[in-house]
Amino acid sequence: MTINNLIIHNLEKEIQGSAKLILSKNTLESLADKTISLNKDLNLCYRDSNTSYGIFRATSDDSETFQQEFDKYLADQTKENFIVFSINTINQLYNRIDSIKPAKGGYLIYADYVDDWSNRFLSVFFIRDKTDKIFKYKDDVINIDEVVCVDTDRLAMASRINIKRYQDVNNPSTYLSFVSVRQAETSDYFLNWIGAEKIERNDEDTDSLLKILLNIDPPEENGSPMEKKEFHRKAYDVIITFGKSPINTTTLSTTLFNDPSTISKYAEEKSIILPTEFVGNKRKLRALTGYHIKRDGIDLKFPVAYYGDKIKVNDESSFVTIHSEILAKAIKDANRQWKV
């Protein structure tokens, strides 16, 4: 991971209280181990959170927005302009949160960075502090003391922008993602501040999940990797149990891999857009059970795992080759019985 710029500001506010800004005047050292470690921890937490995808919401008024300040920074990407961008936007948040009595403040970490898979992001992580107990040895007695530290394991709110996708005007996509927080009455102000608009992409999200499940290595079963055909069938059966409810990829990952983050980690590594929850397209999901193709008077149905193995298609010709002694014998027998 490479950190271009990272800065931390504190928006102090207790529930029912007034807000107060404590601003940093400079960024953290980008090459420092502590800076990189913090950003890695926050990104791991973000990956395993309940995320949704969307774009910046269009606005019709003349007020300054997060997107406008972001565009200014992208136009001239100096450290000084990054600091100005962070201060101007956190002041916009301060103006929103000060009048929202149920809202609580915290630390805002702005980061411009490139991850381990060459994806460049602008992220805003909103985290809060917590009180932990520690042991201290004093006067021949180990006593209990308390220390205040930030809770990087739980993101209060967060948003992340894929800069390459955002700047690619010829191939528009959902470049913005954010953590979906359940307490809408106290968190909507954060998404309104970012200007995030969720985009429903159920068909595209189904395609993304299929792409992952059809390419990811199956888990082990009884000490050896599960056969792809069996894994695809199991994945399909698990997905069907969601019924009319949205597919939850964290739950699916836990069931299939005994790990809630296996699917989201693979999506991250392959730069695949996949939200935590979406409504699956049942017709598309049948691809997990195999291909069923009817063309030229031929009806062919086979498991996905057979493609490239038992069934091969020559890219430079119209030949389809099927390697199956059992099928070959059955065809010969069917033809032979009608011979005179």
Coordinates of C-alpha atoms in Angstrom, one line a residue:
M1 CA 0.0 0.0 0.0
T2 CA 1.2 3.5 -0.9
I3 CA 0.0 6.5 1.0
N4 CA -0.1 9.7 -1.1
N5 CA -1.7 11.9 1.6
L6 CA -3.4 11.1 5.0
I7 CA -4.7 13.6 7.5
I8 CA -6.8 13.2 10.7
H9 CA -9.2 15.7 12.1
N10 CA -11.4 15.5 15.2
L11 CA -15.1 16.5 15.1
E12 CA -15.9 16.5 18.8
K13 CA -19.6 16.1 19.7
E14 CA -21.5 14.2 22.4
I15 CA -25.2 13.2 21.9
Q16 CA -27.4 16.2 22.6
G17 CA -24.3 18.4 22.7
S18 CA -22.7 21.0 20.5
A19 CA -20.0 20.3 18.0
K20 CA -16.4 21.4 18.1
L21 CA -13.6 21.1 15.4
I22 CA -10.0 20.2 16.2
L23 CA -8.1 20.5 12.9
S24 CA -4.7 19.1 11.9
K25 CA -2.5 21.6 10.1
N26 CA -0.5 19.0 8.3
T27 CA -0.6 15.4 6.9
L28 CA 1.0 12.4 8.5
E29 CA 4.3 11.1 7.3
S30 CA 3.2 8.9 4.3
L31 CA 6.1 6.4 4.6
A32 CA 5.8 5.9 8.4
D33 CA 4.8 2.4 9.4
K34 CA 2.1 3.7 11.8
T35 CA 0.5 5.7 9.0
I36 CA 0.4 2.7 6.6
S37 CA -0.7 0.3 9.4
L38 CA -3.6 2.5 10.4
N39 CA -4.8 2.8 6.8
K40 CA -4.5 -1.0 6.3
D41 CA -6.5 -1.7 9.4
L42 CA -9.2 0.7 8.4
N43 CA -9.4 -0.8 4.9
L44 CA -9.7 -4.3 6.2
C45 CA -12.5 -3.2 8.5
Y46 CA -14.1 -1.4 5.5
R47 CA -13.9 -4.5 3.3
D48 CA -15.7 -6.6 6.0
S49 CA -18.4 -4.0 6.6
N50 CA -21.9 -3.8 5.1
T51 CA -21.0 -1.8 1.9
S52 CA -23.2 -0.3 -0.8
Y53 CA -22.2 1.3 -4.1
G54 CA -23.3 4.4 -5.9
I55 CA -22.3 7.7 -7.4
F56 CA -22.4 11.4 -6.4
R57 CA -25.9 12.8 -6.2
A58 CA -26.6 15.6 -8.7
T59 CA -27.3 18.9 -7.0
S60 CA -29.2 22.0 -8.3
D61 CA -28.2 24.6 -5.7
D62 CA -25.1 26.8 -5.6
S63 CA -23.8 25.6 -2.2
E64 CA -20.3 24.1 -2.0
T65 CA -20.3 20.3 -2.0
F66 CA -18.0 17.5 -1.1
Q67 CA -17.7 16.6 -4.8
Q68 CA -16.8 20.1 -5.8
E69 CA -14.0 20.3 -3.3
F70 CA -12.9 16.8 -4.3
D71 CA -12.7 17.9 -8.0
K72 CA -10.6 20.9 -7.0
Y73 CA -8.1 18.7 -5.3
L74 CA -8.0 16.3 -8.3
A75 CA -7.3 19.3 -10.6
D76 CA -4.1 20.1 -8.6
Q77 CA -3.0 17.2 -6.4
T78 CA -0.6 18.8 -4.0
K79 CA -0.3 18.1 -0.3
E80 CA -1.4 21.7 0.5
N81 CA -4.6 21.3 -1.6
F82 CA -5.3 17.9 0.0
I83 CA -5.2 19.7 3.4
V84 CA -7.5 22.4 2.1
F85 CA -9.9 19.8 0.7
S86 CA -10.1 18.0 4.0
I87 CA -10.6 21.2 6.0
N88 CA -13.2 22.7 3.7
T89 CA -15.3 19.4 3.6
I90 CA -15.1 18.8 7.3
N91 CA -16.4 22.3 7.9
Q92 CA -19.3 21.3 5.7
L93 CA -19.9 18.3 7.9
Y94 CA -19.6 20.4 11.0
N95 CA -22.4 22.7 9.8
R96 CA -24.6 19.7 9.3
I97 CA -23.9 17.8 12.5
D98 CA -24.0 20.7 15.0
S99 CA -27.8 20.9 14.8
I100 CA -28.4 17.1 14.9
K101 CA -28.8 16.4 18.6
P102 CA -28.7 12.5 18.4
A103 CA -25.4 12.6 16.3
K104 CA -22.1 11.8 17.9
G105 CA -18.7 13.0 16.7
G106 CA -15.4 11.2 16.1
Y107 CA -12.1 11.2 14.2
L108 CA -12.2 11.7 10.4
I109 CA -9.3 10.1 8.6
Y110 CA -8.9 11.4 5.0
A111 CA -6.6 9.2 2.9
D112 CA -5.4 9.3 -0.8
Y113 CA -3.7 6.0 -1.4
V114 CA -3.0 3.1 -3.7
D115 CA -3.8 -0.4 -2.5
D116 CA -1.9 -3.6 -3.0
W117 CA -3.7 -4.2 -6.3
S118 CA -2.9 -0.8 -7.9
N119 CA -6.4 0.7 -7.2
R120 CA -6.2 4.3 -6.1
F121 CA -8.8 5.5 -3.6
L122 CA -9.9 8.6 -1.7
S123 CA -11.4 7.4 1.5
V124 CA -13.0 9.1 4.5
F125 CA -13.2 6.9 7.6
F126 CA -15.2 8.1 10.6
I127 CA -14.2 6.3 13.8
R128 CA -14.7 6.9 17.5
D129 CA -12.6 6.4 20.5
K130 CA -13.2 3.9 23.3
T131 CA -12.0 3.3 26.8
D132 CA -9.9 0.2 27.4
K133 CA -8.5 -1.3 30.6
I134 CA -4.8 -1.9 31.0
F135 CA -2.6 -3.2 33.8
K136 CA 0.1 -1.1 35.4
Y137 CA 2.6 -2.2 38.0
K138 CA 3.0 0.4 40.7
D139 CA 4.0 0.2 44.4
D140 CA 4.4 -3.6 44.2
V141 CA 0.8 -4.0 43.0
I142 CA -0.6 -4.6 39.5
N143 CA -3.4 -2.1 39.3
I144 CA -6.2 -1.5 36.7
D145 CA -5.9 1.6 34.7
E146 CA -7.8 3.0 31.7
V147 CA -6.6 4.4 28.4
V148 CA -8.6 6.1 25.7
C149 CA -7.9 4.8 22.2
V150 CA -9.5 4.8 18.8
D151 CA -11.7 1.9 17.8
T152 CA -10.4 0.9 14.3
D153 CA -12.3 -2.4 14.5
R154 CA -15.6 -0.7 14.1
L155 CA -16.3 2.0 11.5
A156 CA -19.0 4.4 12.6
M157 CA -19.3 5.7 9.0
A158 CA -17.1 5.6 5.9
S159 CA -17.0 6.2 2.2
R160 CA -14.5 5.4 -0.5
I161 CA -14.0 6.7 -4.1
N162 CA -12.3 4.7 -6.8
I163 CA -10.4 7.6 -8.5
K164 CA -9.8 5.8 -11.8
R165 CA -13.4 4.9 -12.2
Y166 CA -14.5 8.4 -11.2
Q167 CA -12.3 10.0 -13.8
D168 CA -13.2 7.6 -16.6
V169 CA -15.9 9.6 -18.4
N170 CA -16.0 7.1 -21.3
N171 CA -16.9 4.2 -19.1
P172 CA -19.1 5.4 -16.3
S173 CA -19.6 3.0 -13.3
T174 CA -20.4 3.0 -9.6
Y175 CA -17.2 4.6 -8.4
L176 CA -18.3 5.5 -4.9
S177 CA -18.9 3.0 -2.1
F178 CA -20.0 3.6 1.5
V179 CA -20.8 1.7 4.7
S180 CA -24.5 1.1 5.1
V181 CA -25.3 2.2 8.7
R182 CA -28.5 0.9 10.2
Q183 CA -29.2 3.9 12.4
A184 CA -30.5 6.1 9.6
E185 CA -31.7 9.0 11.9
T186 CA -28.1 9.6 13.1
S187 CA -26.1 8.6 10.0
D188 CA -28.0 10.1 7.0
Y189 CA -26.2 13.3 7.6
F190 CA -22.9 11.6 6.7
L191 CA -24.2 10.3 3.3
N192 CA -25.9 13.6 2.6
W193 CA -22.6 15.3 3.3
I194 CA -20.7 13.1 0.9
G195 CA -23.6 13.4 -1.5
A196 CA -23.8 9.6 -2.0
E197 CA -26.6 8.1 -4.0
K198 CA -27.0 4.4 -3.9
I199 CA -27.4 2.7 -7.3
E200 CA -29.3 -0.5 -7.7
R201 CA -27.3 -2.9 -10.0
N202 CA -28.9 -6.3 -9.2
D203 CA -28.2 -7.8 -12.6
E204 CA -24.6 -6.5 -12.6
D205 CA -24.1 -7.6 -9.0
T206 CA -25.4 -11.0 -9.9
D207 CA -22.8 -11.2 -12.7
S208 CA -20.1 -10.1 -10.3
L209 CA -21.0 -12.8 -7.8
L210 CA -21.1 -15.4 -10.6
K211 CA -17.7 -14.3 -11.9
I212 CA -16.2 -14.8 -8.4
L213 CA -17.9 -18.1 -7.6
L214 CA -17.0 -19.6 -11.0
N215 CA -13.3 -18.6 -10.7
I216 CA -12.4 -18.8 -7.0
D217 CA -10.7 -21.9 -5.7
P218 CA -13.2 -24.1 -4.0
P219 CA -12.7 -24.8 -0.3
E220 CA -11.4 -28.1 1.1
E221 CA -13.7 -30.9 2.0
N222 CA -12.4 -33.9 4.0
G223 CA -8.8 -32.7 3.5
S224 CA -8.9 -32.1 -0.2
P225 CA -10.3 -29.4 -2.5
M226 CA -14.0 -29.8 -3.4
E227 CA -14.7 -30.6 -7.0
K228 CA -15.7 -27.4 -8.9
K229 CA -19.0 -29.0 -10.0
E230 CA -20.0 -29.9 -6.5
F231 CA -18.9 -26.4 -5.2
H232 CA -20.9 -24.6 -7.8
R233 CA -24.0 -26.7 -7.0
K234 CA -23.5 -26.1 -3.3
A235 CA -23.2 -22.3 -3.9
Y236 CA -26.4 -22.3 -5.9
D237 CA -28.3 -24.3 -3.3
V238 CA -27.1 -21.9 -0.5
I239 CA -28.1 -18.8 -2.6
I240 CA -31.6 -20.2 -3.2
T241 CA -32.1 -20.4 0.6
F242 CA -32.1 -16.6 0.7
G243 CA -35.5 -16.8 -1.1
K244 CA -36.9 -13.3 -1.8
S245 CA -34.5 -11.7 0.6
P246 CA -31.3 -10.0 -0.7
I247 CA -28.3 -12.2 -1.0
N248 CA -25.8 -11.4 1.8
T249 CA -22.3 -12.1 0.5
T250 CA -20.9 -12.2 4.1
T251 CA -23.3 -14.9 5.1
L252 CA -22.7 -16.7 1.8
S253 CA -18.9 -16.6 2.3
T254 CA -19.2 -17.9 5.9
T255 CA -21.4 -20.8 4.7
L256 CA -19.2 -21.8 1.8
F257 CA -15.7 -21.0 3.1
N258 CA -16.2 -20.9 6.9
D259 CA -14.8 -17.3 6.6
P260 CA -17.0 -14.2 6.2
S261 CA -14.4 -12.3 4.2
T262 CA -13.2 -14.8 1.5
I263 CA -15.6 -13.6 -1.1
S264 CA -15.1 -9.8 -0.4
K265 CA -11.3 -10.3 -0.3
Y266 CA -11.4 -12.0 -3.7
A267 CA -13.6 -9.2 -5.1
E268 CA -11.1 -6.6 -3.8
E269 CA -8.1 -8.4 -5.3
K270 CA -9.8 -8.7 -8.7
S271 CA -11.3 -5.1 -8.6
I272 CA -14.8 -6.5 -8.8
I273 CA -17.6 -4.3 -7.6
L274 CA -19.7 -6.4 -5.2
P275 CA -21.9 -4.9 -2.5
T276 CA -22.6 -6.8 0.7
E277 CA -26.3 -7.2 -0.1
F278 CA -28.3 -7.2 -3.4
V279 CA -31.3 -9.0 -5.0
G280 CA -30.0 -11.8 -7.1
N281 CA -31.2 -12.5 -10.7
K282 CA -32.5 -16.1 -10.4
R283 CA -32.3 -16.7 -14.2
K284 CA -28.6 -15.6 -14.2
L285 CA -27.8 -17.6 -11.1
R286 CA -28.6 -20.8 -13.0
A287 CA -25.2 -20.5 -14.6
L288 CA -23.9 -22.0 -11.4
T289 CA -25.6 -25.3 -12.2
G290 CA -24.2 -25.4 -15.7
Y291 CA -24.6 -24.3 -19.3
H292 CA -27.8 -25.0 -21.2
I293 CA -27.5 -24.0 -24.8
K294 CA -29.9 -24.6 -27.6
R295 CA -28.6 -23.7 -31.1
D296 CA -28.6 -25.2 -34.6
G297 CA -31.0 -28.0 -33.5
I298 CA -28.6 -29.1 -30.8
D299 CA -29.6 -29.1 -27.1
L300 CA -26.5 -29.1 -24.9
K301 CA -26.5 -29.1 -21.1
F302 CA -23.3 -29.5 -19.0
P303 CA -21.7 -28.4 -15.8
V304 CA -19.5 -25.2 -15.9
A305 CA -16.5 -27.2 -14.7
Y306 CA -16.6 -29.3 -18.0
Y307 CA -15.8 -26.2 -20.1
G308 CA -12.2 -26.4 -21.3
D309 CA -11.9 -29.9 -20.0
K310 CA -14.4 -32.4 -21.3
I311 CA -15.9 -29.8 -23.7
K312 CA -13.6 -27.6 -25.7
V313 CA -14.4 -24.9 -28.2
N314 CA -11.8 -24.0 -30.9
D315 CA -11.6 -20.2 -31.0
E316 CA -10.4 -20.2 -34.6
S317 CA -13.0 -22.6 -36.0
S318 CA -16.6 -23.7 -35.4
F319 CA -15.5 -27.0 -33.9
V320 CA -16.9 -28.1 -30.5
T321 CA -15.1 -31.2 -29.1
I322 CA -16.7 -33.4 -26.4
H323 CA -14.4 -35.9 -24.6
S324 CA -16.7 -38.5 -23.1
E325 CA -16.5 -42.2 -23.7
I326 CA -19.9 -42.7 -22.1
L327 CA -21.6 -40.1 -24.2
A328 CA -19.8 -41.4 -27.4
K329 CA -21.0 -44.9 -26.7
A330 CA -24.6 -43.8 -26.0
I331 CA -24.7 -41.9 -29.3
K332 CA -23.3 -44.8 -31.2
D333 CA -25.8 -47.2 -29.6
A334 CA -28.7 -44.9 -30.4
N335 CA -27.6 -44.7 -34.0
R336 CA -26.9 -48.5 -34.2
Q337 CA -30.3 -49.6 -33.1
W338 CA -31.9 -48.0 -36.2
K339 CA -29.6 -49.6 -38.7
V340 CA -31.0 -52.2 -41.0

